[in-house]
Tab-separated table of C-alpha atoms in Angstrom:
chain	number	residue	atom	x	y	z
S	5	UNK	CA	0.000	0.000	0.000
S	6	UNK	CA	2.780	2.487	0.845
S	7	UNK	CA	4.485	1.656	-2.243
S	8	UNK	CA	1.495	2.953	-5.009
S	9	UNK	CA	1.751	5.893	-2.246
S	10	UNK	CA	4.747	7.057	-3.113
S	11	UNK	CA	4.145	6.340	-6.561
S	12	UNK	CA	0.944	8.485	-6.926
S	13	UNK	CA	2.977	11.300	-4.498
S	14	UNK	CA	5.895	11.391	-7.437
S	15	UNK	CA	3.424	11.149	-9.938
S	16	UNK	CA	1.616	14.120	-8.028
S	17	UNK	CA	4.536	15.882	-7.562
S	18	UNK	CA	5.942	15.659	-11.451
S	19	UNK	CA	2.479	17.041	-12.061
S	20	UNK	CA	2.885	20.011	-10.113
S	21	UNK	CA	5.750	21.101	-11.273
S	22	UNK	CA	5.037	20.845	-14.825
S	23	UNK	CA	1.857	22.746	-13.948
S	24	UNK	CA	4.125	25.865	-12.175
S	25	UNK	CA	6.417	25.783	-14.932
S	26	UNK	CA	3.797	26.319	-17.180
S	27	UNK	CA	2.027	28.974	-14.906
S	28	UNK	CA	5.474	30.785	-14.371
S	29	UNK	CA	6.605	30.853	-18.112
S	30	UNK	CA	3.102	32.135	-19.175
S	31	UNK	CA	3.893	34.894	-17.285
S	32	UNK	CA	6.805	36.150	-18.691
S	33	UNK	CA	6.433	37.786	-22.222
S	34	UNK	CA	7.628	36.578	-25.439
S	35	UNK	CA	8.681	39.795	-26.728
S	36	UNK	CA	11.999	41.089	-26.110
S	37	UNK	CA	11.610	44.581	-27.428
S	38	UNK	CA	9.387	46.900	-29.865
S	39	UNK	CA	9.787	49.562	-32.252
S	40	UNK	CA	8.409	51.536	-34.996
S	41	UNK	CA	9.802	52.202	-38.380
S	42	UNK	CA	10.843	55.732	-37.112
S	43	UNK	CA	13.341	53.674	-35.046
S	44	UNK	CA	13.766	50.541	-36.899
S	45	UNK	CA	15.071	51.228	-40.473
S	46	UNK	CA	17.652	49.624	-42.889
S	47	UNK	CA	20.367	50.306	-43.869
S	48	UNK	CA	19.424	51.201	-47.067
S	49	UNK	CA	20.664	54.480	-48.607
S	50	UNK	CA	18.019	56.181	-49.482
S	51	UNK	CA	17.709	59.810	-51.529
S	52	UNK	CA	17.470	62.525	-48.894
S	53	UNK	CA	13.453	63.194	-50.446
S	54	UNK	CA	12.508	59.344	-49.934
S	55	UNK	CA	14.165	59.252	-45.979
S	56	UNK	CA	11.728	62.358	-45.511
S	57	UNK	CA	9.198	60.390	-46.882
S	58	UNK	CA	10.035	57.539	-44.580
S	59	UNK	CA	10.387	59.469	-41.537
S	60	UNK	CA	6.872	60.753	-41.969
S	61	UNK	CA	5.174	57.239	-42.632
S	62	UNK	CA	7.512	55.108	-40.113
S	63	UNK	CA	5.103	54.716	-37.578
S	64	UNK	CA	3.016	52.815	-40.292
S	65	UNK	CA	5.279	50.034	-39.611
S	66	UNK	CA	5.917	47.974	-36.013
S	67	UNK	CA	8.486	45.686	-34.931
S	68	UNK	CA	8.194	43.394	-32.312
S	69	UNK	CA	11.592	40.941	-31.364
S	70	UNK	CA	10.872	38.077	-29.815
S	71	UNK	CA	12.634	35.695	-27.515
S	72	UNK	CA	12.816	32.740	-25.908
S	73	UNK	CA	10.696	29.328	-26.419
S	74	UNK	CA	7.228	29.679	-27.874
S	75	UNK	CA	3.969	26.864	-27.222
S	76	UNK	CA	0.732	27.017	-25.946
S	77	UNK	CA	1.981	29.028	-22.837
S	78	UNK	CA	4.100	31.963	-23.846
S	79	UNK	CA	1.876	32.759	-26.873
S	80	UNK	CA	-1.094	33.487	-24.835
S	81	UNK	CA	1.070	36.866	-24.560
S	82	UNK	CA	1.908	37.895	-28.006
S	83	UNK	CA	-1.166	36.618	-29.165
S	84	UNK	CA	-3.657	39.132	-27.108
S	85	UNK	CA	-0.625	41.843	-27.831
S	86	UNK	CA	-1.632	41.713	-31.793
S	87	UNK	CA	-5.053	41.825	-30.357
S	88	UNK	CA	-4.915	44.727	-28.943
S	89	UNK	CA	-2.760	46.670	-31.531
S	90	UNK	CA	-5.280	45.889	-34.588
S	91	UNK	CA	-8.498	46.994	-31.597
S	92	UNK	CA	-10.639	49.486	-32.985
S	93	UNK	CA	-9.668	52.450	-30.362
S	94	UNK	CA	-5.892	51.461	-30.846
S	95	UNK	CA	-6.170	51.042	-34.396
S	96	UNK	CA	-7.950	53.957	-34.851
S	97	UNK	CA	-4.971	56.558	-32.489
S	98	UNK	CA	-2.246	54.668	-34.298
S	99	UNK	CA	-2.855	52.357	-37.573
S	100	UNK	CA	-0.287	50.404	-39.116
S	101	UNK	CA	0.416	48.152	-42.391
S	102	UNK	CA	3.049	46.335	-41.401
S	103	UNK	CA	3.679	43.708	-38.415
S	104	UNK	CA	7.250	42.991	-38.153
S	105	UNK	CA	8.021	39.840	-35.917
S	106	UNK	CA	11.782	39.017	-35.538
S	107	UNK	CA	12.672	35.353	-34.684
S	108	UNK	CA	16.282	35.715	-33.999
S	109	UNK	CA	16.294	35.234	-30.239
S	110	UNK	CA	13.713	32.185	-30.589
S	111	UNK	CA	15.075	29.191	-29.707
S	112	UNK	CA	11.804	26.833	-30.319
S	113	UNK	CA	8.309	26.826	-30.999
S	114	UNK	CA	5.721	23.927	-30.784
S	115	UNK	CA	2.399	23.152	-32.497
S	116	UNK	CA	-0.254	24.728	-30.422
S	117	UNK	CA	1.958	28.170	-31.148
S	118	UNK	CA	2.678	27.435	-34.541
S	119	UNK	CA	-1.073	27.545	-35.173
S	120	UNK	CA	-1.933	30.668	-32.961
S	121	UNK	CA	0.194	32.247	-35.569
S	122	UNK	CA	-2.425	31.126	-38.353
S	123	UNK	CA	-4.854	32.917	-35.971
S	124	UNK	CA	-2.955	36.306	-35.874
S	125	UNK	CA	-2.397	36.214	-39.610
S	126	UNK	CA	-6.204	36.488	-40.084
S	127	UNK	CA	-6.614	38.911	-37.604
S	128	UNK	CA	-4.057	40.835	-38.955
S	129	UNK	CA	-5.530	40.393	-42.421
S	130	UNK	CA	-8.899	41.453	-41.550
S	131	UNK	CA	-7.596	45.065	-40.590
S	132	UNK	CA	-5.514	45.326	-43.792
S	133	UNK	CA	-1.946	44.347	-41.708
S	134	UNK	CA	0.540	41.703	-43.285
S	135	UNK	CA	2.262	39.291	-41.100
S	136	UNK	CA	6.429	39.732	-41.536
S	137	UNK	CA	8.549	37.254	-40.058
S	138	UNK	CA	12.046	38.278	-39.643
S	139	UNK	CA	15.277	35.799	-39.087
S	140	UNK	CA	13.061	32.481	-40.136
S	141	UNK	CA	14.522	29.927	-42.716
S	142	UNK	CA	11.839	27.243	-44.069
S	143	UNK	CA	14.532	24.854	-43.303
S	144	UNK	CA	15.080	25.163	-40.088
S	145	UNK	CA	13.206	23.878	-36.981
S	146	UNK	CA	11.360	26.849	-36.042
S	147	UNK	CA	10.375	27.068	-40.401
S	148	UNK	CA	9.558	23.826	-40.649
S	149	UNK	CA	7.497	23.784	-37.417
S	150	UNK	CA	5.489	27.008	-39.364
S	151	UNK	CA	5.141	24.781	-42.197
S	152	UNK	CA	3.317	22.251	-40.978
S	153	UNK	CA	0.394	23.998	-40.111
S	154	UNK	CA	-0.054	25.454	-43.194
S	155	UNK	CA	0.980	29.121	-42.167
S	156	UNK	CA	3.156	29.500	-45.989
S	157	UNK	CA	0.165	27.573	-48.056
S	158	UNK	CA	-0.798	29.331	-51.168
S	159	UNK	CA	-4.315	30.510	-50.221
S	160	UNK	CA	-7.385	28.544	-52.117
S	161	UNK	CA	-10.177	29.755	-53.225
S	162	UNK	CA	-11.523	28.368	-49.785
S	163	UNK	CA	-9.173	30.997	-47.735
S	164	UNK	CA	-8.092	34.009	-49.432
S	165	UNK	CA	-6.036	35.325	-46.839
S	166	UNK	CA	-2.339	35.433	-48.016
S	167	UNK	CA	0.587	33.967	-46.588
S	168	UNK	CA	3.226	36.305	-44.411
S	169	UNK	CA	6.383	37.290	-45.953
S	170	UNK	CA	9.451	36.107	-44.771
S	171	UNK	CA	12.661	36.992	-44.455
S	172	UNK	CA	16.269	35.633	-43.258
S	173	UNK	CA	17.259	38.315	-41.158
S	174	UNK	CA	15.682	41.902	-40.136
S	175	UNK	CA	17.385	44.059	-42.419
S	176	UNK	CA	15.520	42.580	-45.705
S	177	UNK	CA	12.161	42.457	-43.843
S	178	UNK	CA	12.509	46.849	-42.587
S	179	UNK	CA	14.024	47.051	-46.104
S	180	UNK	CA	11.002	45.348	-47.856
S	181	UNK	CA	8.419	47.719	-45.914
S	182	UNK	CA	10.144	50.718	-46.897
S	183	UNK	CA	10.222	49.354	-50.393
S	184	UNK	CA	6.390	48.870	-50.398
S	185	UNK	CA	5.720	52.027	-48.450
S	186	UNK	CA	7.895	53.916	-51.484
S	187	UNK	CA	5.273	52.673	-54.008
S	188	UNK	CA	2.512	55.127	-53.101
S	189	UNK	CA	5.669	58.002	-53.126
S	190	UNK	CA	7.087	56.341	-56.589
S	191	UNK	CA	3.392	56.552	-58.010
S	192	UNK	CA	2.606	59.837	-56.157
S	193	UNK	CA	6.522	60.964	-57.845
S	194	UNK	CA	4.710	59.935	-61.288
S	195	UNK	CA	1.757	61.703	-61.113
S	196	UNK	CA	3.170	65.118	-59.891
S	197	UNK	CA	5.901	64.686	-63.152
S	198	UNK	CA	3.030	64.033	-65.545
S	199	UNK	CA	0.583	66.921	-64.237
S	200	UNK	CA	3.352	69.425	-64.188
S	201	UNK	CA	4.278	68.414	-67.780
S	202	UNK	CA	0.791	69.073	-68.666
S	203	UNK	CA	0.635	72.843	-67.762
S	204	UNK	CA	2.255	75.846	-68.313
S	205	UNK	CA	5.519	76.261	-66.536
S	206	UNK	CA	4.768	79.700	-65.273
S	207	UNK	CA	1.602	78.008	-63.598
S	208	UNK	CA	2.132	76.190	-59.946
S	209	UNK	CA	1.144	72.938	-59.408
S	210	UNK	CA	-1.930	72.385	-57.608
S	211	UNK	CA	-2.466	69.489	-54.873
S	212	UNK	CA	-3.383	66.528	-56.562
S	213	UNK	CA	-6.915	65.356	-56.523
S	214	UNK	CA	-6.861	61.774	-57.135
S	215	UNK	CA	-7.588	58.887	-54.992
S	216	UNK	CA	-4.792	57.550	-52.966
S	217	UNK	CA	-2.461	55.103	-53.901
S	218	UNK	CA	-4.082	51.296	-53.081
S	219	UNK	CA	-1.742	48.790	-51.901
S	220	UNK	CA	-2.758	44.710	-52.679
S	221	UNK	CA	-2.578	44.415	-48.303
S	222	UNK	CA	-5.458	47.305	-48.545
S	223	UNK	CA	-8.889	46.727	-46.922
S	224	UNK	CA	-11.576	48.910	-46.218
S	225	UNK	CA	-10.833	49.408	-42.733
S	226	UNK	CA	-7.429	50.827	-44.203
S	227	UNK	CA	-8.282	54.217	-45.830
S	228	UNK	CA	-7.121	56.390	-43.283
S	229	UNK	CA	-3.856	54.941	-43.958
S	230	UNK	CA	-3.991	55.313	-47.500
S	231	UNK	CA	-4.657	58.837	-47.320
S	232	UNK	CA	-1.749	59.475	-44.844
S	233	UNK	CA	0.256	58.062	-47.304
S	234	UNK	CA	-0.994	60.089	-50.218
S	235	UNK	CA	-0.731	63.034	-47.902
S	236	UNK	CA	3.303	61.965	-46.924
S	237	UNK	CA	4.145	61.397	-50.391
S	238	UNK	CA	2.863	64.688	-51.694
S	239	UNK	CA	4.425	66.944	-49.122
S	240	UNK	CA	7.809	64.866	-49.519
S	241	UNK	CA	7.958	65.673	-52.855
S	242	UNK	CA	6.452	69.347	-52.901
S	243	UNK	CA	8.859	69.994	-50.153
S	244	UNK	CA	11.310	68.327	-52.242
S	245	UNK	CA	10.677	70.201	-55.565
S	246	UNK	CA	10.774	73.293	-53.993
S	247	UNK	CA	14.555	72.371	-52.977
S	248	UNK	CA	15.182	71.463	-56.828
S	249	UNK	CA	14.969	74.198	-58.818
S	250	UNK	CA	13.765	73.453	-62.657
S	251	UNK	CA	16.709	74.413	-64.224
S	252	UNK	CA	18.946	72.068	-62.237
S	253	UNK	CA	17.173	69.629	-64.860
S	254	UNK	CA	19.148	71.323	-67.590
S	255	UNK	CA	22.553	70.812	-66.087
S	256	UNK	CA	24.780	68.388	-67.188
S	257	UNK	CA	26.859	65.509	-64.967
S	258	UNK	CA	27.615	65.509	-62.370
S	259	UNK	CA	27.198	69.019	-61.546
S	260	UNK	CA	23.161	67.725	-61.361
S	261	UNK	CA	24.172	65.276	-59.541
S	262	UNK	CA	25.605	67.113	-56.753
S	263	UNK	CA	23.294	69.749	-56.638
S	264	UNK	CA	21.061	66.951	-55.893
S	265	UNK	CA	22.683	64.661	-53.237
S	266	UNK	CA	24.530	67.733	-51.347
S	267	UNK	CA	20.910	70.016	-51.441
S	268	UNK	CA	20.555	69.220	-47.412
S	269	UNK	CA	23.874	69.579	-46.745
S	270	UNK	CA	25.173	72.306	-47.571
S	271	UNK	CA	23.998	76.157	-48.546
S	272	UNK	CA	26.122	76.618	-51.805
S	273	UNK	CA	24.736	77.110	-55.230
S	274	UNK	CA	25.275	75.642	-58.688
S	275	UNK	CA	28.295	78.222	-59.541
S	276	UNK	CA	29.829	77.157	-56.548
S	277	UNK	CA	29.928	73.551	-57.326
S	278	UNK	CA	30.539	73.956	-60.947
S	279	UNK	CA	33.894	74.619	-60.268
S	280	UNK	CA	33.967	70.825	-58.342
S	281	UNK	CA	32.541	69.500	-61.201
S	282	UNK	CA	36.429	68.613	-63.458
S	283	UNK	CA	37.342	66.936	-60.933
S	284	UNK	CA	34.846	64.251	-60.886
S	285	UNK	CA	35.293	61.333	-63.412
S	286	UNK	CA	32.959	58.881	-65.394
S	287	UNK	CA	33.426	55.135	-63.773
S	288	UNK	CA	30.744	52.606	-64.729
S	289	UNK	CA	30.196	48.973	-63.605
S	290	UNK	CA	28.351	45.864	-64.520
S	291	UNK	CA	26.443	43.999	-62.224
S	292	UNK	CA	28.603	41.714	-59.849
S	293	UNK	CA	31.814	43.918	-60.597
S	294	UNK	CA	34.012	44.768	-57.423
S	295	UNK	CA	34.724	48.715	-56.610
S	296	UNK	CA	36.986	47.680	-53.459
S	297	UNK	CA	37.410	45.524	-50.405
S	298	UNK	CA	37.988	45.572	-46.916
S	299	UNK	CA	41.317	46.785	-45.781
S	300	UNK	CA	42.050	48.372	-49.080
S	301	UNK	CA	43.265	51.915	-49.134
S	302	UNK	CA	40.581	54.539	-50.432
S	303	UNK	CA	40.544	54.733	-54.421
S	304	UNK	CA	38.128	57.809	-54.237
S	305	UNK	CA	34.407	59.071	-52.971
S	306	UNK	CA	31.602	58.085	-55.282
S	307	UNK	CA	28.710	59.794	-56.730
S	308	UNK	CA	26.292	57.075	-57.363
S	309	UNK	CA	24.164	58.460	-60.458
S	310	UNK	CA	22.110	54.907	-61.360
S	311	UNK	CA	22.328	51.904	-60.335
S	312	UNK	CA	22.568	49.402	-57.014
S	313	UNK	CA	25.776	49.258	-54.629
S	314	UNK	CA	26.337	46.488	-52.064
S	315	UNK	CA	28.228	47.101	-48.927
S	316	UNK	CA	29.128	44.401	-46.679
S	317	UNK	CA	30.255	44.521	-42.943
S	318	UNK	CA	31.979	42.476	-40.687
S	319	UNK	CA	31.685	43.747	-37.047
S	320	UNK	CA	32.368	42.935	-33.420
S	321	UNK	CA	28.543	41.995	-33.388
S	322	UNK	CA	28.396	40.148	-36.505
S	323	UNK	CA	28.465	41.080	-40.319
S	324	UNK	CA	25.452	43.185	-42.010
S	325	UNK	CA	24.986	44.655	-45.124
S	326	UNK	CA	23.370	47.316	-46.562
S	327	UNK	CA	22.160	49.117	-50.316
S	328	UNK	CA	23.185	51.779	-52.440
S	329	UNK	CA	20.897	53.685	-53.835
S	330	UNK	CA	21.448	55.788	-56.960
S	331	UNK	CA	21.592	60.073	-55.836
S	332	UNK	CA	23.803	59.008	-52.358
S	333	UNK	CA	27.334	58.310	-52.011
S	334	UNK	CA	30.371	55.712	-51.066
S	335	UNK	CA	33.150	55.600	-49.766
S	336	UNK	CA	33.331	59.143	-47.654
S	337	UNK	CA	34.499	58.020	-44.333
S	338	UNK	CA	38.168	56.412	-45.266
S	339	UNK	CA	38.685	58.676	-48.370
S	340	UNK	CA	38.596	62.084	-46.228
S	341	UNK	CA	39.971	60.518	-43.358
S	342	UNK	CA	42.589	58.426	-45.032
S	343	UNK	CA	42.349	55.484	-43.639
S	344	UNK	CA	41.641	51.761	-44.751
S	345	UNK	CA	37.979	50.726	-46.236
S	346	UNK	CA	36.011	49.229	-43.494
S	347	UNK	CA	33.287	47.479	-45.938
S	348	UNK	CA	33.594	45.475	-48.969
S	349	UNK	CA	31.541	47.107	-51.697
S	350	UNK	CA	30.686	45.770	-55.137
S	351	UNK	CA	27.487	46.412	-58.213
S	352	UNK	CA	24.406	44.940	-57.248
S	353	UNK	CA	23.073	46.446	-60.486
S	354	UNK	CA	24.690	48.249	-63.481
S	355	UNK	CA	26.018	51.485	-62.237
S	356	UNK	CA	27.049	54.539	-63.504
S	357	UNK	CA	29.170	56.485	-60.862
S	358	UNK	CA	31.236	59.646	-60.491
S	359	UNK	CA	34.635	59.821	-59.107
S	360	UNK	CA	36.646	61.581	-57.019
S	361	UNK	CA	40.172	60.182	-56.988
S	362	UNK	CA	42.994	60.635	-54.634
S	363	UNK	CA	45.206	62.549	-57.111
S	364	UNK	CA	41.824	64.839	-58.008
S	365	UNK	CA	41.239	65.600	-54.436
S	366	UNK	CA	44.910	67.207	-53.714
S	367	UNK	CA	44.406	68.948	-57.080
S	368	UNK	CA	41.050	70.423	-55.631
S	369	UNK	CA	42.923	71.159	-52.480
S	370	UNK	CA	44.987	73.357	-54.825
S	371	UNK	CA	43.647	74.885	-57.022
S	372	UNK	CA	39.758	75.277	-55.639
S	373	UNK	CA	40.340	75.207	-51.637
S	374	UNK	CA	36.803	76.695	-50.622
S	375	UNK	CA	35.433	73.805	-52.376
S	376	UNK	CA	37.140	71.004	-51.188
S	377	UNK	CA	36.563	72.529	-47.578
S	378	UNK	CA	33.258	72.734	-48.261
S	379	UNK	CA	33.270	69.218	-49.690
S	380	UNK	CA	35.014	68.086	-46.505
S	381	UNK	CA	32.353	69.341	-44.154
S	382	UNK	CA	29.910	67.400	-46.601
S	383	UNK	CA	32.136	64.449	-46.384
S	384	UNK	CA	31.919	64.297	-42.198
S	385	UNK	CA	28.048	64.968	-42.075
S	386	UNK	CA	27.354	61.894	-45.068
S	387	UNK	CA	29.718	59.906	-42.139
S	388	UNK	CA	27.974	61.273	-38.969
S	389	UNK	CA	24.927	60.009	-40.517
S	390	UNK	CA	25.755	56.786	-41.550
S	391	UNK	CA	27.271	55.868	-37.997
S	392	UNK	CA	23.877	57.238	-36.740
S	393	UNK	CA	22.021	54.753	-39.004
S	394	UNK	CA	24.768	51.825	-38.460
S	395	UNK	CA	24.795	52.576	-34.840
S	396	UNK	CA	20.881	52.699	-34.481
S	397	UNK	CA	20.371	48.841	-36.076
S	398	UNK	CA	23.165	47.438	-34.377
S	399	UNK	CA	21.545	48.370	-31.352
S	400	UNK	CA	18.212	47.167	-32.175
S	401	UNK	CA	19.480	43.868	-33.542
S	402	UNK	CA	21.157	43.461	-30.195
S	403	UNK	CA	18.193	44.752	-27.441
């Protein structure tokens, strides 16, 4: 008799412990950290007119990191905390498109979870949000534990609600919401073009009357975000236009060029940088082609003009990489400071750069020396900036 005791007690006791496990992991919260896309960008560089755009419709986009070991326990949490962003009086102060979730700090994840996240996809869906998940390979335990409850099946005409995006680290997934968000601005960038084509020159051009840009995520509930956007995109660029004055059009490269990538930076007008402008040279690269490497010693300061550049990193925290875009720059940091390249940088597209080389930049120094101190100062606040931007996702990848 005292034997099946002592059984039942361990039996008992096994139970109970499971049971406060449970109770105390419940309790703690899945997610490590959040942001918005006014924190959380890419590291992407972006035309100075798009970042404004961006900076205005940032908050359109939220990022939650999660962490630790997700099943029917812990999700409770992040389940009811989608809930209650997508509520109607939440929703309503502050609406967004995108719901970033970042897996890197997840170390597991069992059925019952894998299918609550089915559940939040819908609800998601149903307020015009899509479901990102960040750091997640299909391959992997945590993918293939998505995968079997049907959370990346192509939607039938049963269930039309699409499957989330994912991506293998957090970079692409802020980098693919920014891309979408730039649609409406890209369209919005179209219109304004075509309408001021259309009229006089002498005439201004009015606000633009047409319905806002519709994105394939939109819903009905989702209109007050549209409009933001369509509201964003038009003061971006009105702002913007008003910075670029018409017959900057007319100019030749690069002195176009630099009018255009310098505008916020500095206070000088066209005559003053047309005297920079014979010391820039024509360098274009095919796709795949390597500009420099790591360690190398600076070769010049580009003026990207068209095209895609890929810098990659290899820091104390890990490596990262980041995009190009065509009216930025490369390469300021070593080649005014004069010290080794710190990234390894090569064409993701075609491009078609300007150069400043070495032996150009001691002939500015000569021969123009208010320009190439006033291309110095530019030089320092392009690098303040990018350590800003580097610094800011290092520390979000890390909290």
């Amino acid at each position: 008799m005292g034997f099946y005791d002592f059984v039942y007690g361990i039996a008992a006791g096994i139970f109970m412990a499971c049971l406060v496990l449970v109770v105390q992991t419940s309790r703690k919260s899945v997610i490590r950290s959040e942001f918005t896309g006014l924190v959380a960008e890419s590291t992407v560089r972006r035309h100075p007119i798009q970042r404004r755009f961006l900076r205005e419709v940032g908050h359109q986009t939220y990022v939650m990191k999660l962490n630790g070991y997700l099943f029917f326990g812990s999700i409770v949490n992040l389940e009811n905390k989608v809930r209650d962003l997508v509520d109607a009086e939440a929703f309503g102060r502050r609406a967004i498109r995108y719901l970033v979730l970042d897996f890197s700090y997840i170390t597991g994840i069992d059925f019952s979870a894998a299918e609550a996240f089915q559940r939040m996809n819908r609800i998601l869906y149903s307020k015009g949000v899509q479901m990102i998940l960040a750091s997640v390979v299909l391959s992997s335990e945590i993918g293939k534990g998505l995968q079997m409850v049907g959370l990346f099946k192509d939607p039938d005409e049963n269930d039309d609600v699409p499957t989330p995006k994912i991506f293998e680290d957090l970079n692409k997934a802020l980098e693919f919401c920014e891309n979408e968000l730039l649609t409406a601005f890209n369209r919005r960038s179209s219109l304004l073009a075509h309408q001021k084509k259309a009229q006089p020159q002498s005439m201004a051009v009015p606000r633009p009357s047409t319905p806002p840009v519709t994105f394939p995520s939109e819903t009905a509930f989702s209109s007050p975000r549209r409009e933001y956007l369509f509201q964003a995109a038009t003061t971006a660029l009105t702002e913007g236009d008003a910075l670029v004055p018409s017959k900057w059009q007319n100019f030749s490269q690069p002195l176009q060029l630099i009018l255009q990538t310098f505008r916020d930076l500095t206070n000088k007008n066209e005559d003053f940088w047309h005297r920079a402008v014979p010391y820039f040279e024509l360098r274009e690269y095919a796709a795949g082609k390597l500009l420099y490497s790591r360690g190398d010693e600076p070769n010049g300061f580009y003026l990207l003009e068209e095209g895609i550049l890929r810098a990659e990193y290899e820091l104390d925290q890990g490596s990262y990489h980041e995009s190009i875009v065509a009216g930025t720059t490369c390469g300021e940091l070593p080649f005014f400071s004069e010290t080794n390249r710190t990234s390894t940088v090569s064409a993701e597209k075609d491009c078609r750069t300007w150069l400043l080389t070495p032996e150009k930049w001691r002939k500015m120094q000569e021969e123009c020396p208010e320009v190439a101190r006033e291309l110095l100062k530019i030089g320092m606040k392009l690098s303040a900036e990018r350590m800003n931007a580097v610094t800011s996702y290092v520390l979000i990848t890390a909290s």
